[in-house]
CSV table of C-alpha atoms in Angstrom, one decimal:
chain,number,residue,atom,x,y,z
A,1,MET,CA,52.3,23.7,-31.1
A,2,GLN,CA,55.1,26.1,-30.4
A,3,HIS,CA,53.2,28.9,-32.0
A,4,TRP,CA,50.3,28.4,-29.6
A,5,THR,CA,52.6,28.0,-26.6
A,6,ALA,CA,54.4,31.2,-27.4
A,7,TYR,CA,51.1,33.0,-27.7
A,8,TRP,CA,49.6,31.8,-24.5
A,9,GLN,CA,52.9,32.5,-22.5
A,10,GLN,CA,53.3,36.0,-23.9
A,11,ALA,CA,49.7,37.3,-24.3
A,12,ASP,CA,48.0,39.2,-21.6
A,13,THR,CA,44.6,38.1,-22.9
A,14,LEU,CA,42.5,35.3,-21.5
A,15,ASN,CA,41.4,34.0,-24.9
A,16,SER,CA,42.5,34.2,-28.5
A,17,PHE,CA,41.1,36.4,-31.3
A,18,ALA,CA,39.9,38.9,-28.7
A,19,GLU,CA,40.2,42.6,-28.4
A,20,GLY,CA,39.0,45.2,-25.9
A,21,GLN,CA,36.7,43.9,-23.2
A,22,ALA,CA,36.7,40.5,-24.8
A,23,ALA,CA,40.3,40.0,-24.0
A,24,SER,CA,39.4,39.9,-20.2
A,25,GLY,CA,36.9,37.0,-20.6
A,26,TYR,CA,33.3,36.6,-21.7
A,27,HIS,CA,30.7,39.2,-21.3
A,28,GLY,CA,27.2,40.1,-22.4
A,29,GLU,CA,25.3,37.6,-24.6
A,30,LEU,CA,28.2,35.2,-24.8
A,31,ALA,CA,28.6,35.0,-21.1
A,32,ALA,CA,24.8,34.5,-20.8
A,33,PHE,CA,24.9,31.7,-23.3
A,34,TRP,CA,27.6,29.8,-21.3
A,35,ARG,CA,25.8,30.4,-17.9
A,36,GLN,CA,22.7,28.9,-19.4
A,37,GLN,CA,24.7,25.7,-20.0
A,38,LEU,CA,25.5,25.4,-16.3
A,39,ALA,CA,21.9,25.4,-15.2
A,40,GLY,CA,20.8,22.2,-13.5
A,41,LEU,CA,24.3,20.8,-12.8
A,42,ALA,CA,24.7,18.8,-9.7
A,43,ALA,CA,26.4,20.5,-6.8
A,44,SER,CA,29.2,18.0,-6.9
A,45,ALA,CA,29.6,18.0,-10.7
A,46,THR,CA,33.0,17.8,-12.5
A,47,LEU,CA,33.5,20.3,-15.3
A,48,MET,CA,36.2,20.4,-17.9
A,49,ASP,CA,37.2,23.2,-20.3
A,50,LEU,CA,38.8,21.8,-23.5
A,51,GLY,CA,41.4,24.0,-25.1
A,52,THR,CA,41.3,26.5,-22.3
A,53,GLY,CA,44.2,28.8,-23.5
A,54,ASN,CA,44.6,31.3,-20.7
A,55,GLY,CA,41.4,30.2,-19.0
A,56,ALA,CA,38.6,32.5,-20.2
A,57,LEU,CA,35.9,29.9,-20.2
A,58,ALA,CA,37.2,28.1,-17.1
A,59,LEU,CA,37.2,31.5,-15.3
A,60,LEU,CA,33.5,31.9,-16.1
A,61,LEU,CA,32.9,28.5,-14.6
A,62,ALA,CA,34.8,29.4,-11.5
A,63,GLU,CA,33.0,32.8,-11.1
A,64,GLN,CA,29.7,31.0,-11.4
A,65,LYS,CA,30.8,28.6,-8.8
A,66,GLN,CA,31.7,31.5,-6.5
A,67,GLN,CA,28.4,33.2,-7.0
A,68,GLN,CA,26.5,30.1,-5.9
A,69,GLN,CA,28.7,30.0,-2.8
A,70,GLN,CA,27.8,27.0,-0.6
A,71,ALA,CA,25.2,25.7,-3.1
A,72,THR,CA,27.9,24.1,-5.3
A,73,ASN,CA,31.2,22.3,-5.0
A,74,TRP,CA,32.1,21.9,-8.6
A,75,ARG,CA,35.4,20.5,-9.6
A,76,ILE,CA,36.8,22.5,-12.5
A,77,LEU,CA,39.5,21.2,-14.8
A,78,ALA,CA,41.0,23.1,-17.8
A,79,VAL,CA,43.2,21.5,-20.4
A,80,ASP,CA,45.2,22.6,-23.4
A,81,ALA,CA,47.6,21.0,-25.8
A,82,ALA,CA,50.0,23.9,-25.5
A,83,ASP,CA,52.3,24.6,-22.6
A,84,ILE,CA,50.0,27.0,-20.8
A,85,GLN,CA,50.8,29.1,-17.7
A,86,PRO,CA,47.6,31.1,-16.9
A,87,GLN,CA,48.7,31.8,-13.4
A,88,ARG,CA,51.3,34.3,-14.6
A,89,LEU,CA,48.5,36.7,-15.4
A,90,ILE,CA,47.7,37.1,-11.7
A,91,ALA,CA,50.7,39.5,-11.4
A,92,LYS,CA,48.9,42.0,-13.7
A,93,GLN,CA,45.4,41.0,-12.9
A,94,PRO,CA,45.3,40.2,-9.1
A,95,ALA,CA,41.5,39.7,-9.3
A,96,LEU,CA,42.2,36.4,-11.1
A,97,ALA,CA,43.9,34.9,-8.1
A,98,LYS,CA,40.7,33.8,-6.2
A,99,PRO,CA,38.8,32.2,-9.2
A,100,PHE,CA,42.0,30.6,-10.6
A,101,LYS,CA,42.4,28.7,-7.3
A,102,GLN,CA,39.2,26.9,-8.2
A,103,ILE,CA,40.7,25.6,-11.4
A,104,ARG,CA,43.1,22.9,-12.1
A,105,PHE,CA,45.0,23.8,-15.3
A,106,LEU,CA,46.7,21.0,-17.3
A,107,GLY,CA,49.0,21.8,-20.2
A,108,HIS,CA,50.4,19.4,-22.8
A,109,THR,CA,47.0,17.7,-22.8
A,110,ARG,CA,45.3,16.9,-26.1
A,111,ILE,CA,41.5,16.6,-26.4
A,112,GLU,CA,41.9,13.3,-28.0
A,113,GLN,CA,43.7,11.9,-24.9
A,114,LEU,CA,42.2,13.2,-21.7
A,115,PRO,CA,43.6,12.2,-18.3
A,116,CYS,CA,40.3,11.2,-16.9
A,117,ALA,CA,38.6,7.9,-15.9
A,118,ASN,CA,35.7,6.5,-17.8
A,119,ALA,CA,32.4,8.2,-17.0
A,120,SER,CA,33.9,10.8,-14.7
A,121,ILE,CA,32.9,14.1,-16.2
A,122,ASP,CA,29.5,15.8,-16.0
A,123,LEU,CA,30.1,18.6,-18.5
A,124,LEU,CA,32.7,19.2,-21.2
A,125,VAL,CA,32.8,22.8,-22.6
A,126,SER,CA,34.9,24.3,-25.3
A,127,GLN,CA,35.1,27.6,-27.2
A,128,PHE,CA,37.1,27.8,-30.4
A,129,ALA,CA,39.2,24.8,-29.5
A,130,PHE,CA,37.4,21.5,-30.0
A,131,GLU,CA,37.4,21.9,-33.8
A,132,TYR,CA,41.2,22.2,-33.8
A,133,SER,CA,41.4,18.6,-32.7
A,134,GLU,CA,40.8,15.4,-34.7
A,135,LEU,CA,37.1,15.5,-34.5
A,136,SER,CA,36.3,11.8,-34.7
A,137,ALA,CA,38.8,10.8,-32.0
A,138,SER,CA,37.8,13.7,-29.8
A,139,LEU,CA,34.1,12.9,-29.9
A,140,GLN,CA,34.9,9.3,-29.0
A,141,GLU,CA,37.1,10.5,-26.2
A,142,ALA,CA,34.4,12.8,-24.9
A,143,TRP,CA,32.0,10.0,-24.8
A,144,ARG,CA,34.5,7.9,-22.9
A,145,VAL,CA,34.9,10.4,-20.1
A,146,LEU,CA,31.3,11.7,-19.9
A,147,LYS,CA,28.9,10.2,-17.4
A,148,PRO,CA,25.6,9.0,-18.6
A,149,GLY,CA,23.5,12.1,-19.1
A,150,GLY,CA,26.7,14.2,-19.3
A,151,ARG,CA,27.0,16.9,-22.0
A,152,LEU,CA,29.5,18.3,-24.5
A,153,ILE,CA,29.0,22.0,-25.4
A,154,ALA,CA,31.4,23.3,-28.0
A,155,VAL,CA,31.3,26.6,-29.8
A,156,MET,CA,33.3,26.2,-33.0
A,157,HIS,CA,34.6,28.4,-35.8
A,158,SER,CA,32.6,28.7,-39.0
A,159,ALA,CA,34.0,29.9,-42.3
A,160,ASP,CA,30.8,32.1,-42.6
A,161,THR,CA,31.7,34.3,-39.6
A,162,ALA,CA,33.2,37.8,-40.0
A,163,LEU,CA,36.1,36.7,-37.8
A,164,ALA,CA,37.0,33.8,-40.1
A,165,GLN,CA,36.6,35.9,-43.3
A,166,ASP,CA,38.8,38.7,-41.9
A,167,SER,CA,41.4,36.2,-40.8
A,168,ALA,CA,41.5,34.9,-44.4
A,169,VAL,CA,42.4,38.4,-45.5
A,170,GLY,CA,45.1,38.7,-42.8
A,171,ILE,CA,46.7,35.4,-43.9
A,172,LEU,CA,47.2,36.7,-47.5
A,173,VAL,CA,48.8,39.9,-46.2
A,174,MET,CA,51.1,38.0,-43.8
A,175,GLN,CA,52.2,35.6,-46.6
A,176,ASN,CA,53.1,38.5,-48.7
A,177,LEU,CA,55.0,40.3,-46.0
A,178,LEU,CA,57.0,37.1,-45.0
A,179,ALA,CA,57.7,36.0,-48.6
A,180,ALA,CA,61.3,35.5,-49.7
A,181,ASP,CA,62.6,39.0,-50.8
A,182,GLY,CA,59.4,40.4,-49.4
A,183,ILE,CA,59.0,43.6,-47.4
A,184,ILE,CA,60.1,42.1,-44.1
A,185,GLU,CA,63.3,40.6,-45.6
A,186,ARG,CA,64.1,44.1,-47.0
A,187,VAL,CA,63.6,45.7,-43.6
A,188,LEU,CA,65.9,43.2,-42.0
A,189,ALA,CA,68.6,43.9,-44.6
A,190,LEU,CA,68.1,47.6,-44.3
A,191,LEU,CA,68.5,48.0,-40.5
A,192,PRO,CA,72.2,47.2,-40.3
A,193,LEU,CA,72.8,49.8,-43.0
A,194,ALA,CA,70.7,52.3,-41.1
A,195,LEU,CA,72.8,51.8,-38.0
A,196,ARG,CA,76.0,52.5,-40.0
A,197,SER,CA,74.8,55.6,-41.8
A,198,THR,CA,71.4,56.7,-43.2
A,199,GLN,CA,73.3,59.0,-45.6
A,200,SER,CA,75.3,56.3,-47.4
A,201,PRO,CA,74.6,55.6,-51.0
A,202,GLN,CA,74.0,51.9,-50.2
A,203,PHE,CA,71.4,52.7,-47.5
A,204,MET,CA,69.6,55.3,-49.7
A,205,GLN,CA,69.4,52.9,-52.6
A,206,ALA,CA,68.0,50.1,-50.4
A,207,ASN,CA,65.6,52.4,-48.6
A,208,GLN,CA,64.3,53.7,-51.9
A,209,GLN,CA,63.7,50.1,-53.1
A,210,LEU,CA,61.8,49.3,-49.9
A,211,LEU,CA,59.6,52.5,-50.1
A,212,GLN,CA,58.8,51.7,-53.7
A,213,GLN,CA,57.9,48.1,-52.9
A,214,VAL,CA,55.7,49.2,-50.0
A,215,LYS,CA,54.0,51.8,-52.2
A,216,VAL,CA,53.2,49.3,-55.0
A,217,TYR,CA,51.9,46.7,-52.5
A,218,GLN,CA,49.7,49.2,-50.7
A,219,GLN,CA,48.1,50.4,-54.0
A,220,SER,CA,47.1,46.8,-54.7
A,221,LEU,CA,45.2,46.3,-51.4
A,222,ALA,CA,41.5,46.4,-50.8
A,223,PRO,CA,40.5,48.4,-47.6
A,224,ALA,CA,40.3,45.3,-45.3
A,225,ALA,CA,43.8,44.2,-46.4
A,226,ALA,CA,45.2,47.7,-46.1
A,227,GLU,CA,44.1,47.7,-42.4
A,228,TRP,CA,45.9,44.4,-41.9
A,229,PHE,CA,49.0,45.8,-43.6
A,230,HIS,CA,49.2,49.0,-41.5
A,231,TYR,CA,48.6,47.0,-38.3
A,232,LEU,CA,51.3,44.4,-39.1
A,233,PHE,CA,53.9,46.6,-40.7
A,234,ALA,CA,53.8,49.5,-38.1
A,235,PRO,CA,56.2,47.9,-35.6
A,236,PHE,CA,58.8,47.2,-38.3
A,237,ALA,CA,58.4,50.8,-39.7
A,238,SER,CA,59.0,52.3,-36.2
A,239,LEU,CA,62.3,50.4,-36.0
A,240,LEU,CA,63.4,52.0,-39.3
A,241,PHE,CA,62.2,55.4,-38.2
A,242,GLN,CA,64.3,55.4,-35.1
A,243,PRO,CA,67.0,52.6,-35.4
A,244,ALA,CA,68.8,51.5,-32.3
A,245,VAL,CA,71.6,49.0,-31.6
A,246,ASP,CA,69.1,46.3,-30.8
A,247,SER,CA,66.8,47.1,-33.7
A,248,PRO,CA,67.9,44.2,-35.9
A,249,HIS,CA,67.3,41.8,-33.0
A,250,GLN,CA,63.9,43.3,-32.4
A,251,ALA,CA,63.0,43.0,-36.1
A,252,LYS,CA,63.9,39.2,-36.0
A,253,ARG,CA,61.7,38.7,-33.0
A,254,LEU,CA,58.9,40.6,-34.7
A,255,GLN,CA,59.4,38.4,-37.8
A,256,GLN,CA,59.1,35.2,-35.7
A,257,SER,CA,56.0,36.6,-33.9
A,258,LEU,CA,54.5,37.3,-37.3
A,259,ALA,CA,55.3,33.8,-38.6
A,260,TYR,CA,53.6,32.4,-35.4
A,261,TYR,CA,50.6,34.6,-36.0
A,262,LEU,CA,50.3,33.3,-39.5
A,263,GLN,CA,50.4,29.7,-38.2
A,264,ARG,CA,47.7,30.4,-35.7
A,265,LEU,CA,45.4,32.0,-38.3
A,266,SER,CA,46.1,29.1,-40.7
A,267,ASP,CA,45.1,26.7,-37.9
A,268,GLN,CA,41.9,28.6,-37.4
A,269,GLN,CA,41.0,28.5,-41.1
A,270,ALA,CA,41.7,24.7,-41.3
A,271,ALA,CA,39.6,24.2,-38.2
A,272,CYS,CA,36.5,25.9,-39.4
A,273,ILE,CA,33.5,23.7,-39.5
A,274,THR,CA,32.4,23.0,-43.1
A,275,PRO,CA,29.2,21.2,-44.2
A,276,ASP,CA,31.2,18.0,-44.7
A,277,LYS,CA,32.7,18.3,-41.2
A,278,ALA,CA,29.2,19.0,-39.8
A,279,ASP,CA,27.9,15.8,-41.4
A,280,GLY,CA,30.8,13.9,-40.0
A,281,ILE,CA,30.0,15.1,-36.5
A,282,GLN,CA,26.4,14.1,-36.8
A,283,GLN,CA,27.3,10.7,-38.1
A,284,GLN,CA,29.7,10.2,-35.3
A,285,LEU,CA,27.1,11.1,-32.7
A,286,GLN,CA,24.8,8.6,-34.2
A,287,LYS,CA,27.4,5.9,-33.9
A,288,LEU,CA,27.9,6.9,-30.3
A,289,ARG,CA,24.2,6.8,-29.8
A,290,GLY,CA,24.2,10.3,-28.5
A,291,ARG,CA,21.7,13.1,-28.8
A,292,GLY,CA,22.8,16.4,-30.1
A,293,GLN,CA,22.6,19.2,-32.6
A,294,LEU,CA,24.9,21.6,-34.4
A,295,ALA,CA,23.4,25.0,-34.9
A,296,PRO,CA,24.5,28.6,-35.6
A,297,LEU,CA,25.2,30.7,-32.6
A,298,TYR,CA,24.4,34.4,-33.0
A,299,ILE,CA,25.9,37.0,-30.6
A,300,GLU,CA,24.6,40.6,-30.7
A,301,GLY,CA,22.9,39.8,-34.0
A,302,GLN,CA,26.1,38.5,-35.7
A,303,LEU,CA,27.0,34.9,-36.5
A,304,PHE,CA,29.6,34.0,-33.9
A,305,GLY,CA,30.1,30.3,-34.6
A,306,LEU,CA,28.5,26.9,-34.6
A,307,ALA,CA,27.4,25.5,-31.3
A,308,LEU,CA,27.5,21.7,-30.8
A,309,MET,CA,25.2,20.7,-27.9
A,310,ALA,CA,25.3,16.9,-27.4
A,311,GLU,CA,24.3,14.6,-24.6
A,312,LYS,CA,25.5,11.1,-23.7
A,313,VAL,CA,22.5,8.9,-23.3
């Protein structure tokens, strides 16, 4: 879990696997999808975001509550298994202060063990989080805390999405970079030599070996993998281009960050909903006597994930 805690405490994004506008929350068709799930909720409803990260989905709930002003008094909870501290983002994004006051964030909280009384929640929501948990236990826990008529809406990763497929490519590149005697290890060994003298025979020989290794590896890469390589290796290359006293320390930190990134993407791949997992979810819902369906969710014409929409009868 340290790899997720480190990410959420260092990232300036509200949600994972997000770039550009998506890093600041949900917009467009995705935001519209989630707002539709809020229609018809009682004014005094209790809502919980499962696997909230830095609070992207919880923020949408709070903003919707604000828009309805006096018409609603929703109680909004947001939990995550990692040690999250979303409030630190307010320093850079002051506009978050008001909606974040509407949310109670709880870190170190697993979906399988929610700190809630039986039949106390009207709506459980989750995006790219529920599938990371132990599904059978989490479904049972969801049914414990949901009120009769309460709903669970979870958007989950699918191996068929472009995101998951691109992540699979990234994992292979990271594994190669981080391998024993791989490119990153050579960079770490080269930096102390560069600080002493870039003209020494020892540095020149080691540098030539690194350049050759990079060249051979790049030539073996398909375009998608090459993009990953340039993105991941660029920070290390810049340290070699202009070495400073703290460059070896910076390189070790980059290596650790890269290892954490690999762990997060590996978690994502393992969490993807397969046909067997989908069957297991449906069977569990039947045992719980719940109504529900698991269906593809398309955003802007592209498969975004699988949406589980279930109701406790």
